[in-house]
PDB file of C-alpha atoms and ligand atoms in Angstrom:
ATOM      1  CA  MET D   1       0.000   0.000   0.000  1.00 89.00           C
ATOM      2  CA  GLU D   2       1.122   3.518  -0.754  1.00 96.00           C
ATOM      3  CA  LEU D   3      -0.158   6.898   0.374  1.00 98.00           C
ATOM      4  CA  LEU D   4       0.513   9.818  -1.961  1.00 98.00           C
ATOM      5  CA  PHE D   5       0.805  13.326  -0.605  1.00 98.00           C
ATOM      6  CA  SER D   6       1.187  16.102  -3.089  1.00 98.00           C
ATOM      7  CA  PRO D   7       1.247  19.821  -2.222  1.00 98.00           C
ATOM      8  CA  LEU D   8      -0.005  21.554  -5.398  1.00 98.00           C
ATOM      9  CA  PHE D   9       0.116  25.086  -3.954  1.00 98.00           C
ATOM     10  CA  SER D  10       1.149  26.201  -0.483  1.00 98.00           C
ATOM     11  CA  GLY D  11       1.404  29.690   0.926  1.00 94.00           C
ATOM     12  CA  SER D  12      -0.508  32.715   2.037  1.00 85.00           C
ATOM     13  CA  SER D  13      -1.615  33.265  -1.578  1.00 88.00           C
ATOM     14  CA  GLY D  14      -3.322  29.901  -2.043  1.00 97.00           C
ATOM     15  CA  ASN D  15      -3.292  26.367  -0.671  1.00 98.00           C
ATOM     16  CA  CYS D  16      -4.186  23.060  -2.283  1.00 98.00           C
ATOM     17  CA  THR D  17      -2.961  19.518  -1.530  1.00 98.00           C
ATOM     18  CA  TYR D  18      -3.803  16.040  -2.808  1.00 98.00           C
ATOM     19  CA  VAL D  19      -3.812  13.175  -0.283  1.00 98.00           C
ATOM     20  CA  GLY D  20      -4.747   9.585  -1.071  1.00 98.00           C
ATOM     21  CA  SER D  21      -3.873   6.560  -3.099  1.00 97.00           C
ATOM     22  CA  ARG D  22      -3.341   6.724  -6.833  1.00 96.00           C
ATOM     23  CA  ASP D  23      -7.027   5.840  -7.384  1.00 96.00           C
ATOM     24  CA  ALA D  24      -8.889   7.561  -4.587  1.00 98.00           C
ATOM     25  CA  GLY D  25      -8.146  10.562  -2.434  1.00 98.00           C
ATOM     26  CA  VAL D  26      -9.061  14.086  -1.505  1.00 98.00           C
ATOM     27  CA  ILE D  27      -8.066  17.640  -2.241  1.00 98.00           C
ATOM     28  CA  VAL D  28      -7.484  19.598   0.962  1.00 99.00           C
ATOM     29  CA  ASP D  29      -8.289  23.292   0.445  1.00 98.00           C
ATOM     30  CA  CYS D  30      -8.516  25.045  -2.872  1.00 98.00           C
ATOM     31  CA  GLY D  31      -7.410  28.638  -2.477  1.00 98.00           C
ATOM     32  CA  VAL D  32      -6.452  28.860  -6.123  1.00 98.00           C
ATOM     33  CA  SER D  33      -8.698  28.551  -9.163  1.00 98.00           C
ATOM     34  CA  ALA D  34     -10.048  25.071  -9.874  1.00 98.00           C
ATOM     35  CA  THR D  35      -8.286  25.226 -13.253  1.00 98.00           C
ATOM     36  CA  SER D  36      -4.914  25.863 -11.584  1.00 98.00           C
ATOM     37  CA  ALA D  37      -5.517  23.068  -9.076  1.00 98.00           C
ATOM     38  CA  LEU D  38      -6.355  20.601 -11.854  1.00 98.00           C
ATOM     39  CA  SER D  39      -3.375  21.678 -13.933  1.00 98.00           C
ATOM     40  CA  GLN D  40      -0.935  20.996 -11.045  1.00 98.00           C
ATOM     41  CA  LEU D  41      -2.714  17.720 -10.295  1.00 98.00           C
ATOM     42  CA  ASN D  42      -2.018  16.792 -13.886  1.00 98.00           C
ATOM     43  CA  GLU D  43       1.648  17.756 -13.377  1.00 98.00           C
ATOM     44  CA  ALA D  44       1.668  15.325 -10.452  1.00 98.00           C
ATOM     45  CA  HIS D  45       0.319  12.595 -12.782  1.00 98.00           C
ATOM     46  CA  ILE D  46      -2.732  12.130 -10.596  1.00 98.00           C
ATOM     47  CA  SER D  47      -6.013  11.689 -12.442  1.00 98.00           C
ATOM     48  CA  PRO D  48      -8.813  14.152 -11.591  1.00 98.00           C
ATOM     49  CA  GLY D  49     -11.019  11.054 -11.301  1.00 98.00           C
ATOM     50  CA  ALA D  50      -9.008  10.073  -8.230  1.00 98.00           C
ATOM     51  CA  VAL D  51     -10.355  13.091  -6.356  1.00 98.00           C
ATOM     52  CA  LYS D  52     -13.379  11.806  -4.460  1.00 98.00           C
ATOM     53  CA  ALA D  53     -13.899  14.804  -2.179  1.00 98.00           C
ATOM     54  CA  VAL D  54     -12.764  18.345  -1.476  1.00 98.00           C
ATOM     55  CA  LEU D  55     -12.002  19.171   2.179  1.00 98.00           C
ATOM     56  CA  VAL D  56     -11.703  22.663   3.535  1.00 98.00           C
ATOM     57  CA  THR D  57      -9.818  23.639   6.716  1.00 98.00           C
ATOM     58  CA  HIS D  58     -11.371  27.105   7.175  1.00 98.00           C
ATOM     59  CA  GLU D  59     -13.047  29.968   5.362  1.00 98.00           C
ATOM     60  CA  HIS D  60     -10.064  32.233   4.581  1.00 98.00           C
ATOM     61  CA  THR D  61      -9.779  33.013   0.874  1.00 97.00           C
ATOM     62  CA  ASP D  62      -6.388  31.324   0.489  1.00 98.00           C
ATOM     63  CA  HIS D  63      -8.195  28.052   1.334  1.00 98.00           C
ATOM     64  CA  ILE D  64     -11.613  28.332  -0.296  1.00 98.00           C
ATOM     65  CA  GLY D  65     -11.164  30.496  -3.422  1.00 96.00           C
ATOM     66  CA  GLY D  66     -11.774  27.682  -5.926  1.00 98.00           C
ATOM     67  CA  ALA D  67     -13.241  24.997  -3.639  1.00 98.00           C
ATOM     68  CA  GLY D  68     -16.850  25.257  -4.798  1.00 98.00           C
ATOM     69  CA  VAL D  69     -15.957  25.351  -8.497  1.00 98.00           C
ATOM     70  CA  LEU D  70     -13.658  22.353  -8.056  1.00 98.00           C
ATOM     71  CA  ALA D  71     -16.342  20.328  -6.238  1.00 98.00           C
ATOM     72  CA  ARG D  72     -18.806  21.190  -9.036  1.00 98.00           C
ATOM     73  CA  LYS D  73     -16.347  20.391 -11.825  1.00 98.00           C
ATOM     74  CA  LEU D  74     -15.524  17.011 -10.336  1.00 98.00           C
ATOM     75  CA  SER D  75     -19.058  16.314  -8.995  1.00 98.00           C
ATOM     76  CA  VAL D  76     -17.695  15.442  -5.577  1.00 98.00           C
ATOM     77  CA  PRO D  77     -18.774  16.398  -2.050  1.00 98.00           C
ATOM     78  CA  LEU D  78     -17.302  19.371  -0.209  1.00 98.00           C
ATOM     79  CA  TYR D  79     -16.531  18.775   3.466  1.00 98.00           C
ATOM     80  CA  ALA D  80     -16.137  21.484   6.100  1.00 98.00           C
ATOM     81  CA  THR D  81     -17.175  22.248   9.659  1.00 98.00           C
ATOM     82  CA  GLN D  82     -20.463  24.041  10.348  1.00 98.00           C
ATOM     83  CA  GLY D  83     -18.498  27.152  11.317  1.00 98.00           C
ATOM     84  CA  THR D  84     -16.565  27.140   8.050  1.00 98.00           C
ATOM     85  CA  TRP D  85     -19.775  26.773   6.036  1.00 98.00           C
ATOM     86  CA  GLU D  86     -21.405  29.614   7.972  1.00 98.00           C
ATOM     87  CA  GLY D  87     -18.265  31.745   8.096  1.00 98.00           C
ATOM     88  CA  GLY D  88     -18.076  32.159   4.332  1.00 97.00           C
ATOM     89  CA  LEU D  89     -17.691  28.880   2.495  1.00 98.00           C
ATOM     90  CA  GLY D  90     -21.457  28.541   1.994  1.00 97.00           C
ATOM     91  CA  LYS D  91     -21.586  31.851   0.152  1.00 97.00           C
ATOM     92  CA  ARG D  92     -18.270  31.542  -1.668  1.00 97.00           C
ATOM     93  CA  ALA D  93     -18.806  27.966  -2.848  1.00 97.00           C
ATOM     94  CA  GLY D  94     -21.806  28.989  -4.967  1.00 96.00           C
ATOM     95  CA  LYS D  95     -24.596  26.624  -5.872  1.00 96.00           C
ATOM     96  CA  LEU D  96     -23.980  23.019  -4.968  1.00 97.00           C
ATOM     97  CA  ASP D  97     -26.231  20.002  -5.058  1.00 97.00           C
ATOM     98  CA  PRO D  98     -27.431  19.353  -1.471  1.00 97.00           C
ATOM     99  CA  SER D  99     -25.744  15.945  -1.614  1.00 97.00           C
ATOM    100  CA  GLN D 100     -22.387  17.695  -2.085  1.00 98.00           C
ATOM    101  CA  ILE D 101     -22.666  19.650   1.155  1.00 98.00           C
ATOM    102  CA  ARG D 102     -21.075  17.724   4.003  1.00 98.00           C
ATOM    103  CA  VAL D 103     -20.804  19.087   7.521  1.00 98.00           C
ATOM    104  CA  ILE D 104     -18.094  17.576   9.669  1.00 98.00           C
ATOM    105  CA  SER D 105     -17.174  17.833  13.332  1.00 98.00           C
ATOM    106  CA  PRO D 106     -13.705  17.692  14.855  1.00 97.00           C
ATOM    107  CA  PHE D 107     -12.707  14.239  16.083  1.00 97.00           C
ATOM    108  CA  GLU D 108     -15.578  12.502  14.258  1.00 96.00           C
ATOM    109  CA  ASP D 109     -13.855  10.469  11.604  1.00 97.00           C
ATOM    110  CA  PHE D 110     -15.239   9.476   8.215  1.00 98.00           C
ATOM    111  CA  PHE D 111     -14.084   7.555   5.167  1.00 98.00           C
ATOM    112  CA  VAL D 112     -13.312   8.663   1.645  1.00 97.00           C
ATOM    113  CA  GLY D 113     -12.798   5.407  -0.216  1.00 95.00           C
ATOM    114  CA  ASP D 114     -10.524   3.309   2.003  1.00 96.00           C
ATOM    115  CA  MET D 115      -8.939   6.338   3.609  1.00 98.00           C
ATOM    116  CA  ASN D 116     -10.021   7.421   7.059  1.00 98.00           C
ATOM    117  CA  VAL D 117     -10.200  11.180   7.604  1.00 98.00           C
ATOM    118  CA  MET D 118     -10.356  12.993  10.909  1.00 98.00           C
ATOM    119  CA  ALA D 119     -10.588  16.730  11.438  1.00 98.00           C
ATOM    120  CA  PHE D 120      -8.979  18.242  14.510  1.00 98.00           C
ATOM    121  CA  PRO D 121      -9.500  21.772  15.846  1.00 98.00           C
ATOM    122  CA  THR D 122      -6.829  24.401  15.320  1.00 98.00           C
ATOM    123  CA  PRO D 123      -6.463  27.811  17.007  1.00 98.00           C
ATOM    124  CA  HIS D 124      -6.925  30.375  14.200  1.00 98.00           C
ATOM    125  CA  ASP D 125      -8.907  33.565  13.667  1.00 97.00           C
ATOM    126  CA  CYS D 126     -12.060  32.220  12.048  1.00 97.00           C
ATOM    127  CA  LEU D 127     -15.208  30.427  13.160  1.00 98.00           C
ATOM    128  CA  GLU D 128     -14.343  26.717  13.347  1.00 98.00           C
ATOM    129  CA  PRO D 129     -10.961  25.986  11.768  1.00 98.00           C
ATOM    130  CA  CYS D 130      -9.469  22.529  11.604  1.00 98.00           C
ATOM    131  CA  GLY D 131      -6.606  20.468  10.301  1.00 98.00           C
ATOM    132  CA  PHE D 132      -6.919  16.951   8.923  1.00 98.00           C
ATOM    133  CA  GLY D 133      -5.400  13.581   9.695  1.00 98.00           C
ATOM    134  CA  PHE D 134      -5.484  10.763   7.129  1.00 98.00           C
ATOM    135  CA  THR D 135      -5.064   7.024   7.641  1.00 98.00           C
ATOM    136  CA  LEU D 136      -4.762   4.509   4.847  1.00 98.00           C
ATOM    137  CA  GLY D 137      -4.005   1.039   6.183  1.00 96.00           C
ATOM    138  CA  SER D 138      -1.152   1.667   8.605  1.00 97.00           C
ATOM    139  CA  LEU D 139       0.001   4.839   6.817  1.00 98.00           C
ATOM    140  CA  ARG D 140      -0.766   8.254   8.243  1.00 98.00           C
ATOM    141  CA  ALA D 141      -0.415  11.830   7.034  1.00 98.00           C
ATOM    142  CA  ALA D 142      -1.650  15.188   8.299  1.00 98.00           C
ATOM    143  CA  VAL D 143      -2.251  18.733   7.141  1.00 98.00           C
ATOM    144  CA  ALA D 144      -1.510  21.209   9.951  1.00 98.00           C
ATOM    145  CA  THR D 145      -1.487  24.830   8.759  1.00 98.00           C
ATOM    146  CA  ASP D 146      -3.046  28.132   9.875  1.00 98.00           C
ATOM    147  CA  ILE D 147      -2.360  27.506  13.544  1.00 98.00           C
ATOM    148  CA  GLY D 148      -1.860  30.270  16.098  1.00 98.00           C
ATOM    149  CA  TYR D 149       0.338  28.372  18.516  1.00 98.00           C
ATOM    150  CA  VAL D 150       1.520  24.934  19.453  1.00 97.00           C
ATOM    151  CA  ASN D 151      -0.932  23.206  21.775  1.00 96.00           C
ATOM    152  CA  SER D 152      -1.516  19.575  22.666  1.00 95.00           C
ATOM    153  CA  LYS D 153      -4.993  19.510  21.126  1.00 94.00           C
ATOM    154  CA  TRP D 154      -3.754  19.564  17.558  1.00 97.00           C
ATOM    155  CA  LEU D 155      -0.283  18.199  18.212  1.00 98.00           C
ATOM    156  CA  ASP D 156      -1.719  15.036  19.815  1.00 97.00           C
ATOM    157  CA  ALA D 157      -3.976  14.534  16.789  1.00 97.00           C
ATOM    158  CA  VAL D 158      -1.022  14.840  14.401  1.00 98.00           C
ATOM    159  CA  GLU D 159       1.385  12.782  16.517  1.00 98.00           C
ATOM    160  CA  GLY D 160       2.336   9.491  14.934  1.00 97.00           C
ATOM    161  CA  ALA D 161       1.700  10.636  11.353  1.00 98.00           C
ATOM    162  CA  ASP D 162       4.370   9.431   8.928  1.00 98.00           C
ATOM    163  CA  LEU D 163       4.199  12.699   6.983  1.00 98.00           C
ATOM    164  CA  VAL D 164       3.079  16.139   8.150  1.00 98.00           C
ATOM    165  CA  LEU D 165       2.516  19.299   6.143  1.00 98.00           C
ATOM    166  CA  LEU D 166       3.396  21.763   8.890  1.00 98.00           C
ATOM    167  CA  GLU D 167       2.922  25.500   8.827  1.00 98.00           C
ATOM    168  CA  ALA D 168       6.046  27.690   8.957  1.00 98.00           C
ATOM    169  CA  ASP D 169       4.399  30.981   8.083  1.00 98.00           C
ATOM    170  CA  TYR D 170       6.878  33.644   9.153  1.00 98.00           C
ATOM    171  CA  ASP D 171      10.302  34.460  10.470  1.00 98.00           C
ATOM    172  CA  GLU D 172       9.902  36.419  13.690  1.00 97.00           C
ATOM    173  CA  ASP D 173      12.566  39.035  12.862  1.00 97.00           C
ATOM    174  CA  MET D 174      11.341  39.563   9.312  1.00 97.00           C
ATOM    175  CA  LEU D 175       7.769  40.024  10.544  1.00 96.00           C
ATOM    176  CA  LEU D 176       8.731  42.514  13.260  1.00 96.00           C
ATOM    177  CA  ALA D 177      11.082  44.493  11.019  1.00 96.00           C
ATOM    178  CA  GLY D 178       8.703  44.384   8.043  1.00 96.00           C
ATOM    179  CA  SER D 179       6.203  46.894   6.728  1.00 95.00           C
ATOM    180  CA  TYR D 180       2.968  45.336   8.039  1.00 95.00           C
ATOM    181  CA  PRO D 181       0.852  47.561  10.308  1.00 96.00           C
ATOM    182  CA  TYR D 182       1.339  46.870  14.017  1.00 96.00           C
ATOM    183  CA  ASP D 183      -2.129  45.292  14.445  1.00 96.00           C
ATOM    184  CA  LEU D 184      -1.550  42.850  11.603  1.00 96.00           C
ATOM    185  CA  LYS D 185       1.852  41.871  13.005  1.00 97.00           C
ATOM    186  CA  MET D 186       0.207  41.162  16.344  1.00 96.00           C
ATOM    187  CA  ARG D 187      -2.583  39.182  14.690  1.00 96.00           C
ATOM    188  CA  ILE D 188      -0.115  36.980  12.836  1.00 96.00           C
ATOM    189  CA  ARG D 189       1.976  36.397  15.982  1.00 96.00           C
ATOM    190  CA  GLY D 190      -1.097  35.964  18.188  1.00 96.00           C
ATOM    191  CA  ARG D 191      -2.649  32.767  19.481  1.00 96.00           C
ATOM    192  CA  ARG D 192      -5.148  32.720  16.618  1.00 97.00           C
ATOM    193  CA  GLY D 193      -2.649  33.640  13.917  1.00 98.00           C
ATOM    194  CA  HIS D 194       0.113  31.570  12.375  1.00 98.00           C
ATOM    195  CA  LEU D 195       3.090  29.407  13.330  1.00 98.00           C
ATOM    196  CA  SER D 196       6.551  30.923  13.002  1.00 98.00           C
ATOM    197  CA  ASN D 197       9.581  29.040  11.705  1.00 98.00           C
ATOM    198  CA  GLU D 198      10.660  28.549  15.337  1.00 98.00           C
ATOM    199  CA  ASP D 199       7.216  27.188  16.311  1.00 98.00           C
ATOM    200  CA  ALA D 200       7.368  24.806  13.360  1.00 98.00           C
ATOM    201  CA  GLY D 201      10.846  23.648  14.379  1.00 98.00           C
ATOM    202  CA  ARG D 202       9.726  22.879  17.930  1.00 98.00           C
ATOM    203  CA  ALA D 203       6.583  21.088  16.746  1.00 98.00           C
ATOM    204  CA  ALA D 204       8.646  19.156  14.196  1.00 98.00           C
ATOM    205  CA  ALA D 205      11.119  18.018  16.868  1.00 98.00           C
ATOM    206  CA  HIS D 206       8.237  16.664  18.933  1.00 98.00           C
ATOM    207  CA  LEU D 207       6.606  14.954  15.952  1.00 98.00           C
ATOM    208  CA  VAL D 208       9.852  13.337  14.813  1.00 98.00           C
ATOM    209  CA  SER D 209      10.386  11.975  18.342  1.00 98.00           C
ATOM    210  CA  LYS D 210       6.958  10.316  17.943  1.00 97.00           C
ATOM    211  CA  GLY D 211       7.759   8.697  14.619  1.00 97.00           C
ATOM    212  CA  THR D 212       7.170  11.267  11.856  1.00 98.00           C
ATOM    213  CA  ARG D 213       9.447  10.467   8.914  1.00 97.00           C
ATOM    214  CA  GLN D 214       8.729  13.403   6.615  1.00 98.00           C
ATOM    215  CA  ILE D 215       8.038  17.037   7.419  1.00 98.00           C
ATOM    216  CA  ILE D 216       6.975  19.434   4.688  1.00 98.00           C
ATOM    217  CA  LEU D 217       7.070  23.039   5.807  1.00 98.00           C
ATOM    218  CA  GLY D 218       4.286  25.002   4.156  1.00 98.00           C
ATOM    219  CA  HIS D 219       2.054  28.078   4.125  1.00 98.00           C
ATOM    220  CA  LEU D 220       5.091  30.375   4.019  1.00 97.00           C
ATOM    221  CA  SER D 221       4.353  34.084   4.093  1.00 97.00           C
ATOM    222  CA  LYS D 222       5.345  35.851   0.908  1.00 95.00           C
ATOM    223  CA  ASN D 223       6.597  38.931   2.768  1.00 96.00           C
ATOM    224  CA  ASN D 224       7.897  37.587   6.062  1.00 97.00           C
ATOM    225  CA  ASN D 225       9.719  34.399   5.150  1.00 97.00           C
ATOM    226  CA  PHE D 226      11.625  32.583   2.468  1.00 96.00           C
ATOM    227  CA  PRO D 227      12.125  28.871   1.903  1.00 98.00           C
ATOM    228  CA  GLU D 228      15.842  28.649   2.793  1.00 98.00           C
ATOM    229  CA  LEU D 229      15.267  30.500   6.062  1.00 98.00           C
ATOM    230  CA  ALA D 230      12.312  28.313   7.064  1.00 98.00           C
ATOM    231  CA  GLU D 231      14.292  25.177   6.309  1.00 98.00           C
ATOM    232  CA  GLU D 232      17.473  26.354   8.084  1.00 98.00           C
ATOM    233  CA  THR D 233      15.586  27.449  11.190  1.00 98.00           C
ATOM    234  CA  CYS D 234      13.716  24.170  11.426  1.00 98.00           C
ATOM    235  CA  GLU D 235      16.873  22.188  10.730  1.00 98.00           C
ATOM    236  CA  GLY D 236      18.692  24.071  13.519  1.00 98.00           C
ATOM    237  CA  ILE D 237      15.966  23.375  16.085  1.00 98.00           C
ATOM    238  CA  LEU D 238      15.816  19.714  15.075  1.00 98.00           C
ATOM    239  CA  PHE D 239      19.612  19.560  15.484  1.00 98.00           C
ATOM    240  CA  GLU D 240      19.326  20.990  19.015  1.00 98.00           C
ATOM    241  CA  HIS D 241      17.048  18.025  19.739  1.00 98.00           C
ATOM    242  CA  GLY D 242      19.569  15.543  18.364  1.00 98.00           C
ATOM    243  CA  ILE D 243      17.641  15.090  15.110  1.00 98.00           C
ATOM    244  CA  ARG D 244      19.436  15.354  11.784  1.00 98.00           C
ATOM    245  CA  ALA D 245      17.310  16.422   8.818  1.00 98.00           C
ATOM    246  CA  GLY D 246      18.025  14.132   5.889  1.00 97.00           C
ATOM    247  CA  ARG D 247      19.131  11.315   8.176  1.00 97.00           C
ATOM    248  CA  ASP D 248      16.413  11.009  10.832  1.00 98.00           C
ATOM    249  CA  VAL D 249      13.620  12.794   8.982  1.00 98.00           C
ATOM    250  CA  GLY D 250      12.984  14.102   5.496  1.00 98.00           C
ATOM    251  CA  LEU D 251      12.608  17.888   5.531  1.00 98.00           C
ATOM    252  CA  SER D 252      11.220  19.808   2.562  1.00 98.00           C
ATOM    253  CA  VAL D 253       9.584  23.149   1.907  1.00 98.00           C
ATOM    254  CA  ALA D 254       6.382  23.278  -0.126  1.00 98.00           C
ATOM    255  CA  LYS D 255       6.365  25.592  -3.118  1.00 98.00           C
ATOM    256  CA  ARG D 256       4.077  28.574  -3.247  1.00 97.00           C
ATOM    257  CA  ASP D 257       3.071  28.685  -6.895  1.00 96.00           C
ATOM    258  CA  SER D 258       3.370  25.189  -8.289  1.00 95.00           C
ATOM    259  CA  LEU D 259       3.596  21.488  -7.584  1.00 97.00           C
ATOM    260  CA  THR D 260       6.159  20.651  -4.900  1.00 98.00           C
ATOM    261  CA  GLY D 261       6.253  16.985  -5.816  1.00 98.00           C
ATOM    262  CA  VAL D 262       4.565  13.703  -4.977  1.00 98.00           C
ATOM    263  CA  PHE D 263       5.640  12.272  -1.629  1.00 98.00           C
ATOM    264  CA  ARG D 264       5.050   8.553  -1.386  1.00 98.00           C
ATOM    265  CA  ILE D 265       4.656   6.947   1.995  1.00 97.00           C
ATOM    266  CA  ALA D 266       4.892   3.200   2.029  1.00 94.00           C
ATOM    267  CA  GLU D 267       4.955   0.611   4.771  1.00 86.00           C
ATOM    268  CA  ASN D 268       8.469   0.005   6.090  1.00 71.00           C
TER     269      ASN D 268
HETATM  270 ZN1   ZN B 301      -4.056  30.351   5.127  1.00 89.28          ZN
HETATM  271 ZN1   ZN B 302      -6.190  31.233   7.620  1.00 89.28          ZN
END
């Protein structure tokens, strides 16, 4: 058995990830146009027919922009929490067949094909945000982005995943020295904002100690971060914990504007 995990877009300007087997899986978030999502899926050599559902983490535009159109194009259900539907997805998604509208609750798992999916709550500035954990056979992956701070609620849910897409939104110094208004800086740094590179490094060290084999840093800010810095910071914190990136864990950074690649998780 093999679990594919393919970040198609990742960053504050649009997020979209495929998770599943070659034949059946889900798209998590679609903050880009449906056409762009499908074009990068094609780059990944994954058939659009493999997408059996679209899942949304929360109602911010960089996660829902093309979600409704994509669900309509593929005639698949769109899953989100009640809060996400009410907070803006319902309006933004446009007209959907009632059968396509699926309301999910954190910690209540469901299946898409053979893959088990479980949403977990995340601290973020919207109505009912969540991340997602995926289990296919004994293989596990998770999407953990748009998270204000590291807490056990989400970290426990992600713990044990073989692969984690983990937010590393900003570099603390770049954010503080940058041109954003004070209130926005505080929002980003706040407990309902985003994870910094340092936060991601600490969370990664914990996850690796619990068995995670691949970390993909994602959702990088365009203005307050860059890939080399996110990777170096995380690598440094892992090193402080006796973990060598490349030896003990795979460490990558997801691309903002195009396919990062197809990560394949297989049983050992
Ligand atoms: Zn976001
Ligand atoms: Zn957000």
